[in-house]
CSV table of C-alpha atoms in Angstrom, one decimal:
chain,number,residue,atom,x,y,z
A,150,MET,CA,-15.6,24.7,3.2
A,151,THR,CA,-16.0,27.8,5.2
A,152,GLY,CA,-12.5,29.1,4.5
A,153,SER,CA,-12.8,28.9,0.8
A,154,SER,CA,-13.9,32.5,0.3
A,155,ALA,CA,-11.5,34.9,-1.4
A,156,ASP,CA,-11.5,37.5,1.4
A,157,ARG,CA,-10.4,35.3,4.3
A,158,PRO,CA,-8.0,32.4,4.5
A,159,ALA,CA,-9.1,29.3,6.4
A,160,ARG,CA,-7.4,28.2,9.5
A,161,THR,CA,-6.2,25.0,7.9
A,162,GLY,CA,-4.8,24.6,4.4
A,163,VAL,CA,-5.2,21.0,3.1
A,164,VAL,CA,-2.8,19.7,0.4
A,165,LEU,CA,-3.6,16.6,-1.7
A,166,VAL,CA,-1.0,15.5,-4.3
A,167,ASN,CA,-2.7,13.8,-7.2
A,168,HIS,CA,-0.8,11.5,-9.5
A,169,ASP,CA,-3.2,9.3,-11.6
A,170,SER,CA,-5.4,9.1,-8.6
A,171,ALA,CA,-8.4,11.4,-9.4
A,172,GLU,CA,-11.0,9.1,-8.0
A,173,ASP,CA,-9.1,8.7,-4.7
A,174,THR,CA,-8.6,12.5,-4.6
A,175,VAL,CA,-12.4,13.2,-5.0
A,176,GLY,CA,-13.1,10.5,-2.3
A,177,CYS,CA,-10.7,12.2,0.1
A,178,ILE,CA,-12.3,15.6,-0.6
A,179,ALA,CA,-15.7,14.1,0.1
A,180,SER,CA,-14.5,12.8,3.5
A,181,LEU,CA,-13.1,16.3,4.3
A,182,GLU,CA,-16.5,17.8,3.6
A,183,ALA,CA,-18.0,15.7,6.4
A,184,SER,CA,-15.5,17.0,8.9
A,185,LEU,CA,-16.7,18.7,12.1
A,186,ASP,CA,-14.2,21.4,11.4
A,187,LEU,CA,-14.8,22.9,7.9
A,188,ASP,CA,-12.6,25.9,8.4
A,189,MET,CA,-10.2,24.7,5.7
A,190,ASP,CA,-9.0,25.6,2.2
A,191,VAL,CA,-8.3,22.5,0.1
A,192,VAL,CA,-5.7,22.6,-2.7
A,193,VAL,CA,-5.1,19.7,-5.1
A,194,VAL,CA,-1.7,19.5,-6.9
A,195,ASP,CA,-1.8,17.6,-10.2
A,196,ASN,CA,1.7,16.2,-10.1
A,197,SER,CA,2.2,15.6,-13.8
A,198,ASP,CA,3.2,17.3,-17.0
A,199,SER,CA,-0.1,16.5,-18.7
A,200,ALA,CA,-2.4,19.4,-19.6
A,201,GLU,CA,-5.1,16.9,-20.3
A,202,SER,CA,-4.8,15.3,-16.8
A,203,PHE,CA,-4.8,18.8,-15.2
A,204,GLN,CA,-8.0,19.8,-17.1
A,205,ALA,CA,-9.7,16.6,-16.4
A,206,LEU,CA,-8.9,16.9,-12.7
A,207,ARG,CA,-10.2,20.5,-12.6
A,208,ASP,CA,-13.4,19.4,-14.3
A,209,LEU,CA,-13.9,16.5,-11.8
A,210,VAL,CA,-13.1,18.6,-8.7
A,211,GLY,CA,-15.0,21.7,-9.7
A,212,ASP,CA,-15.2,24.4,-7.1
A,213,ARG,CA,-14.6,21.9,-4.2
A,214,ALA,CA,-10.9,22.7,-4.1
A,215,VAL,CA,-8.2,24.8,-5.8
A,216,VAL,CA,-6.4,22.7,-8.4
A,217,LEU,CA,-2.8,23.5,-9.3
A,218,SER,CA,-0.4,22.0,-11.8
A,219,SER,CA,3.1,21.1,-10.8
A,220,GLY,CA,4.2,21.0,-14.4
A,221,ALA,CA,5.9,17.6,-14.0
A,222,ASN,CA,6.1,14.6,-11.7
A,223,LEU,CA,8.1,16.3,-8.9
A,224,GLY,CA,7.8,13.4,-6.5
A,225,TYR,CA,6.0,13.4,-3.2
A,226,ALA,CA,7.9,16.3,-1.6
A,227,GLY,CA,8.0,18.4,-4.8
A,228,GLY,CA,4.3,18.1,-5.4
A,229,SER,CA,3.5,18.7,-1.7
A,230,ASN,CA,5.7,21.8,-1.7
A,231,VAL,CA,3.7,23.3,-4.5
A,232,GLY,CA,0.6,23.0,-2.3
A,233,ILE,CA,2.4,24.1,0.9
A,234,THR,CA,3.7,27.2,-0.8
A,235,HIS,CA,0.1,28.1,-1.9
A,236,CYS,CA,-1.1,27.6,1.6
A,237,LEU,CA,1.6,29.8,3.1
A,238,GLU,CA,0.8,32.5,0.5
A,239,ARG,CA,-2.9,32.2,1.2
A,240,GLY,CA,-2.2,32.8,4.9
A,241,ASN,CA,-3.3,29.5,6.4
A,242,ALA,CA,-2.2,29.0,10.0
A,243,TYR,CA,-1.9,25.3,9.7
A,244,VAL,CA,-1.0,23.0,6.7
A,245,TRP,CA,-2.3,19.4,6.5
A,246,LEU,CA,-0.8,17.0,4.0
A,247,LEU,CA,-3.0,14.1,3.1
A,248,ASN,CA,-2.7,11.1,0.8
A,249,PRO,CA,-5.6,10.9,-1.7
A,250,ASP,CA,-6.2,7.3,-0.7
A,251,THR,CA,-7.0,8.3,2.9
A,252,ARG,CA,-10.4,9.1,4.3
A,253,VAL,CA,-10.6,11.4,7.3
A,254,GLU,CA,-13.3,10.9,10.0
A,255,PRO,CA,-15.5,13.8,11.2
A,256,GLU,CA,-13.4,14.3,14.4
A,257,THR,CA,-9.9,13.8,12.8
A,258,LEU,CA,-9.0,17.4,12.3
A,259,PRO,CA,-10.7,18.8,15.5
A,260,ARG,CA,-8.7,16.3,17.6
A,261,LEU,CA,-5.4,17.1,15.9
A,262,LEU,CA,-6.0,20.8,16.2
A,263,GLU,CA,-6.9,20.4,19.9
A,264,LEU,CA,-3.6,18.8,20.6
A,265,LEU,CA,-1.7,21.7,18.9
A,266,ASP,CA,-3.8,24.2,20.9
A,267,THR,CA,-3.1,22.5,24.2
A,268,VAL,CA,0.6,21.5,23.5
A,269,PRO,CA,2.2,24.8,22.3
A,270,ASP,CA,5.6,23.3,21.7
A,271,CYS,CA,4.2,20.6,19.4
A,272,GLY,CA,4.9,21.6,15.9
A,273,THR,CA,3.7,18.6,13.9
A,274,VAL,CA,1.1,16.0,14.6
A,275,GLY,CA,-0.5,13.0,12.9
A,276,PRO,CA,-3.4,10.6,13.6
A,277,ARG,CA,-3.8,6.9,14.0
A,278,ILE,CA,-4.2,5.4,10.5
A,279,VAL,CA,-6.0,2.2,10.1
A,280,HIS,CA,-6.8,-0.2,7.3
A,281,PRO,CA,-10.5,-0.8,6.9
A,282,ALA,CA,-12.0,-4.0,8.4
A,283,GLN,CA,-12.2,-7.0,6.1
A,284,ALA,CA,-14.9,-9.7,6.2
A,285,GLY,CA,-14.5,-11.6,9.4
A,286,ALA,CA,-11.7,-9.4,10.8
A,287,SER,CA,-11.5,-6.1,12.6
A,288,GLU,CA,-9.6,-3.0,11.6
A,289,SER,CA,-5.8,-3.2,11.7
A,290,ILE,CA,-3.4,-0.4,12.4
A,291,TRP,CA,-1.1,0.9,9.6
A,292,PHE,CA,0.4,3.8,11.5
A,293,ASP,CA,0.4,4.8,15.2
A,294,GLY,CA,3.6,6.8,15.2
A,295,GLY,CA,7.0,6.6,13.5
A,296,ILE,CA,10.1,5.3,15.1
A,297,VAL,CA,13.7,5.7,13.9
A,298,ASP,CA,16.1,3.1,15.5
A,299,GLU,CA,19.6,4.6,15.4
A,300,THR,CA,21.0,1.4,17.0
A,301,LYS,CA,19.9,-0.4,13.8
A,302,ALA,CA,21.4,2.2,11.4
A,303,GLY,CA,18.3,4.2,11.1
A,304,GLU,CA,15.7,1.5,10.7
A,305,THR,CA,12.2,3.0,10.6
A,306,ARG,CA,9.0,1.3,11.7
A,307,HIS,CA,5.4,2.1,12.3
A,308,LEU,CA,4.3,1.6,15.9
A,309,HIS,CA,1.6,-1.2,16.1
A,310,GLN,CA,1.7,-1.8,12.4
A,311,GLY,CA,-0.4,-4.8,11.4
A,312,ARG,CA,-2.0,-5.3,14.9
A,313,ARG,CA,-5.7,-5.2,15.4
A,314,VAL,CA,-7.1,-2.1,17.0
A,315,ASP,CA,-8.5,-4.1,19.8
A,316,GLU,CA,-5.1,-5.6,20.6
A,317,VAL,CA,-3.2,-2.4,21.4
A,318,PRO,CA,-3.3,-0.1,24.5
A,319,ALA,CA,-5.9,2.6,24.7
A,320,PRO,CA,-5.2,5.5,22.3
A,321,ARG,CA,-3.2,8.4,23.6
A,322,ALA,CA,-1.0,11.3,22.5
A,323,LEU,CA,2.7,10.6,22.4
A,324,ASP,CA,6.0,11.9,21.1
A,325,VAL,CA,7.4,10.1,18.1
A,326,ASP,CA,10.4,10.4,15.7
A,327,TYR,CA,8.3,11.2,12.6
A,328,VAL,CA,4.8,11.4,11.3
A,329,THR,CA,3.9,9.8,8.0
A,330,GLY,CA,3.2,12.1,5.1
A,331,ALA,CA,0.0,10.3,4.5
A,332,SER,CA,-1.4,12.6,7.2
A,333,LEU,CA,0.8,15.3,8.6
A,334,LEU,CA,-0.5,18.5,10.2
A,335,THR,CA,1.9,21.3,11.0
A,336,ARG,CA,2.0,24.9,12.0
A,337,ARG,CA,2.9,27.6,9.4
A,338,THR,CA,5.5,28.8,11.9
A,339,VAL,CA,7.2,25.4,11.7
A,340,LEU,CA,7.4,25.6,7.9
A,341,GLU,CA,8.7,29.2,8.1
A,342,THR,CA,11.4,28.0,10.5
A,343,VAL,CA,12.4,24.6,9.1
A,344,GLY,CA,11.5,25.1,5.5
A,345,LEU,CA,9.7,22.9,3.0
A,346,LEU,CA,10.1,19.2,2.5
A,347,PRO,CA,13.4,18.0,1.1
A,348,GLU,CA,12.9,17.2,-2.6
A,349,ASP,CA,16.2,15.3,-3.1
A,350,TYR,CA,14.6,11.9,-2.1
A,351,PHE,CA,11.8,12.1,-4.8
A,352,LEU,CA,9.8,9.4,-3.0
A,353,TYR,CA,10.2,7.9,0.5
A,354,PHE,CA,12.0,9.3,3.6
A,355,GLU,CA,11.4,13.0,2.9
A,356,GLU,CA,8.9,13.5,5.7
A,357,THR,CA,11.1,11.4,8.0
A,358,HIS,CA,14.1,13.7,7.3
A,359,TRP,CA,11.9,16.7,7.6
A,360,CYS,CA,10.4,15.6,11.0
A,361,ARG,CA,14.0,15.1,12.2
A,362,ASP,CA,14.8,18.7,11.3
A,363,VAL,CA,11.6,19.8,13.1
A,364,ARG,CA,12.7,18.2,16.3
A,365,ARG,CA,16.2,19.6,16.0
A,366,THR,CA,14.7,23.1,16.0
A,367,GLY,CA,13.1,22.4,19.4
A,368,TRP,CA,9.5,21.5,18.3
A,369,ARG,CA,7.9,18.3,19.4
A,370,VAL,CA,6.6,15.8,16.8
A,371,MET,CA,3.6,13.9,18.1
A,372,VAL,CA,0.9,11.4,17.2
A,373,GLN,CA,-2.6,11.8,18.6
A,374,GLN,CA,-4.0,8.2,18.5
A,375,GLU,CA,-7.5,9.4,19.4
A,376,ALA,CA,-7.7,11.1,16.0
A,377,ARG,CA,-8.3,8.4,13.4
A,378,MET,CA,-8.2,8.0,9.6
A,379,VAL,CA,-8.7,5.1,7.2
A,380,HIS,CA,-6.0,4.3,4.6
A,381,HIS,CA,-7.2,2.5,1.5
A,382,GLN,CA,-3.8,1.3,0.5
A,383,ARG,CA,-3.5,0.2,-3.1
A,384,SER,CA,-2.4,-3.4,-3.6
A,385,THR,CA,0.7,-4.0,-5.7
A,386,GLY,CA,0.5,-7.8,-5.6
A,387,LEU,CA,3.0,-10.2,-4.1
A,388,MET,CA,6.0,-8.5,-5.6
A,389,PRO,CA,7.7,-5.2,-5.0
A,390,SER,CA,7.6,-2.6,-7.8
A,391,PRO,CA,10.8,-1.4,-9.4
A,392,TYR,CA,10.5,2.1,-8.0
A,393,HIS,CA,9.7,0.8,-4.5
A,394,LEU,CA,12.8,-1.3,-4.4
A,395,TYR,CA,15.0,1.4,-5.9
A,396,TYR,CA,13.9,4.4,-3.9
A,397,MET,CA,13.5,2.6,-0.6
A,398,THR,CA,17.0,1.2,-0.9
A,399,ARG,CA,18.8,4.3,-2.2
A,400,ASN,CA,17.0,6.7,0.2
A,401,ARG,CA,17.5,4.6,3.3
A,402,TYR,CA,21.2,5.0,2.6
A,403,LEU,CA,20.9,8.7,1.9
A,404,PHE,CA,18.7,9.3,4.9
A,405,THR,CA,21.0,7.5,7.3
A,406,GLU,CA,24.0,9.7,6.2
A,407,ARG,CA,22.3,13.0,5.6
A,408,ALA,CA,19.7,13.1,8.4
A,409,LEU,CA,21.3,10.9,11.1
A,410,GLY,CA,25.0,11.4,10.4
A,411,LEU,CA,25.5,7.6,10.5
A,412,ASP,CA,27.2,5.2,8.1
A,413,GLY,CA,25.2,4.5,4.9
A,414,GLU,CA,27.0,1.2,4.3
A,415,THR,CA,25.8,-0.1,7.7
A,416,ALA,CA,22.3,0.9,6.8
A,417,LEU,CA,22.5,-1.0,3.5
A,418,LEU,CA,23.8,-4.1,5.3
A,419,GLN,CA,20.9,-3.9,7.8
A,420,LEU,CA,18.5,-3.5,4.9
A,421,GLN,CA,19.9,-6.4,3.0
A,422,GLY,CA,19.7,-8.6,6.1
A,423,LYS,CA,16.0,-8.0,6.6
A,424,TRP,CA,13.8,-6.1,4.3
A,425,LEU,CA,15.6,-6.9,1.0
A,426,ARG,CA,16.1,-10.5,2.0
A,427,ASN,CA,12.4,-11.0,2.6
A,428,TRP,CA,11.5,-9.4,-0.7
A,429,ARG,CA,14.1,-11.5,-2.6
A,430,ARG,CA,12.6,-14.7,-1.0
A,431,LYS,CA,9.2,-13.7,-2.3
A,432,VAL,CA,10.6,-13.0,-5.8
A,433,SER,CA,12.3,-16.4,-5.7
A,434,GLN,CA,9.1,-18.1,-4.9
A,435,HIS,CA,6.7,-16.3,-7.2
A,436,ALA,CA,8.6,-14.7,-10.0
A,437,PRO,CA,12.1,-16.4,-10.2
A,438,ASP,CA,12.6,-15.0,-13.8
A,439,TRP,CA,12.7,-11.5,-12.2
A,440,LEU,CA,15.6,-12.3,-9.8
A,441,ASP,CA,18.3,-10.8,-12.0
A,442,GLU,CA,16.3,-7.6,-12.4
A,443,PHE,CA,15.7,-7.5,-8.6
A,444,ASP,CA,19.5,-7.8,-7.9
A,445,SER,CA,20.3,-5.2,-10.6
A,446,LEU,CA,17.9,-2.7,-9.1
A,447,VAL,CA,19.3,-3.1,-5.7
A,448,GLU,CA,22.8,-2.8,-6.9
A,449,ARG,CA,21.9,0.3,-8.9
A,450,ALA,CA,20.3,1.9,-5.9
A,451,ALA,CA,23.4,1.2,-3.8
A,452,GLN,CA,25.8,2.6,-6.4
A,453,ASP,CA,23.7,5.7,-6.8
A,454,ALA,CA,23.5,6.2,-3.0
A,455,ARG,CA,27.3,5.8,-2.7
A,456,ALA,CA,27.8,8.4,-5.4
A,457,GLY,CA,25.3,10.8,-3.8
A,458,ARG,CA,22.9,10.7,-6.7
A,459,ASP,CA,19.4,11.7,-5.6
A,460,GLY,CA,16.2,13.0,-7.0
A,461,ARG,CA,14.2,11.3,-9.7
A,462,ASN,CA,15.7,8.5,-11.7
A,463,ASP,CA,13.9,8.1,-15.0
A,464,GLU,CA,15.7,4.8,-15.8
A,465,VAL,CA,13.8,3.1,-13.1
A,466,SER,CA,10.5,3.9,-14.9
A,467,HIS,CA,11.6,1.6,-17.8
A,468,VAL,CA,12.5,-1.4,-15.7
A,469,PRO,CA,10.0,-4.3,-16.4
A,470,TRP,CA,7.8,-5.3,-13.5
A,471,PRO,CA,7.5,-8.8,-12.2
A,472,ALA,CA,4.7,-10.6,-14.0
A,473,ASP,CA,2.3,-10.8,-11.0
A,474,THR,CA,2.5,-7.2,-9.9
A,475,SER,CA,-0.6,-5.1,-10.4
A,476,ARG,CA,0.9,-2.0,-12.1
A,477,PRO,CA,-0.6,1.4,-11.7
A,478,ASP,CA,-1.5,3.4,-14.8
A,479,SER,CA,1.7,5.5,-14.8
A,480,ALA,CA,5.1,4.1,-15.6
A,481,GLU,CA,6.6,6.7,-13.4
A,482,GLY,CA,5.0,5.2,-10.3
A,483,PRO,CA,2.7,6.8,-7.7
A,484,THR,CA,3.8,9.5,-5.3
A,485,SER,CA,1.9,8.2,-2.2
A,486,ARG,CA,2.9,7.3,1.3
A,487,SER,CA,1.8,3.6,0.9
A,488,GLU,CA,5.3,2.3,1.7
A,489,VAL,CA,6.1,-0.2,4.4
A,490,ALA,CA,8.5,0.7,7.0
A,491,THR,CA,12.1,-0.6,6.7
């Protein structure tokens, strides 16, 4: 990368948060190295308390990126903020947050930067993110812009999610409510004005809340659909993981109250009538023995939200998973943006 010399900061600082995802991280770095814009400094944050994990990651990455240790699993925002702080201290003009399981295309960064250059009041921008084509099927869209529906108590959704690329209108730039943290490019001046990502969610909704704050300060949040990336989302089987259920439920309540100033109970009712109902039906069909655990997790999340408890909940790490769920290596769960919208 041309900006990796000690004497000059690159224009763009790239932040990857690694949590038991070293192979993904290296794959993402390789895709960055094929970019048509190489004026970037790459920093990888090992989001764990394991000295062995940190050293193994440093050995694997080598001199392709700066590798930092967060000292613990700080969650998505906490790990990202370690990297963001490094980029601000380094002097990067832009900061780009990426999930390790994403792959950028050569024109992704140039097209995102072009939009920021031509739209001076745009503070944050993201690309179209697609799932790779499967045998006999074309690419499908995972993210084409984030929408927050306040008429449905803060329901969030990804524009065009699940639709084939050839089914949607021609790509364009448009204003959105939020950009997913799987790929979020912002100006340093925005970070200096708005601040870092809120760490009280631990996982899910932190970038949605942060983008809300960005828009409140007068900056536009946009998606440039002509900039593309691929998202190799990890499969977690037919069933939801305990941490996914807990944090998505608790944080939807907290987000609705803290970011939108709306009623958290109404948000919870909306969530129960749609997202949670669909998951419970799948559990009933495929892992009925886990129903009691499912209901207990949802109730725990609701109680914690009502009490204003936020941050990391270690008790969730010890909840048994449904039998058919493919569990990641860490009991603490990943810190990625692979969630579905709710």
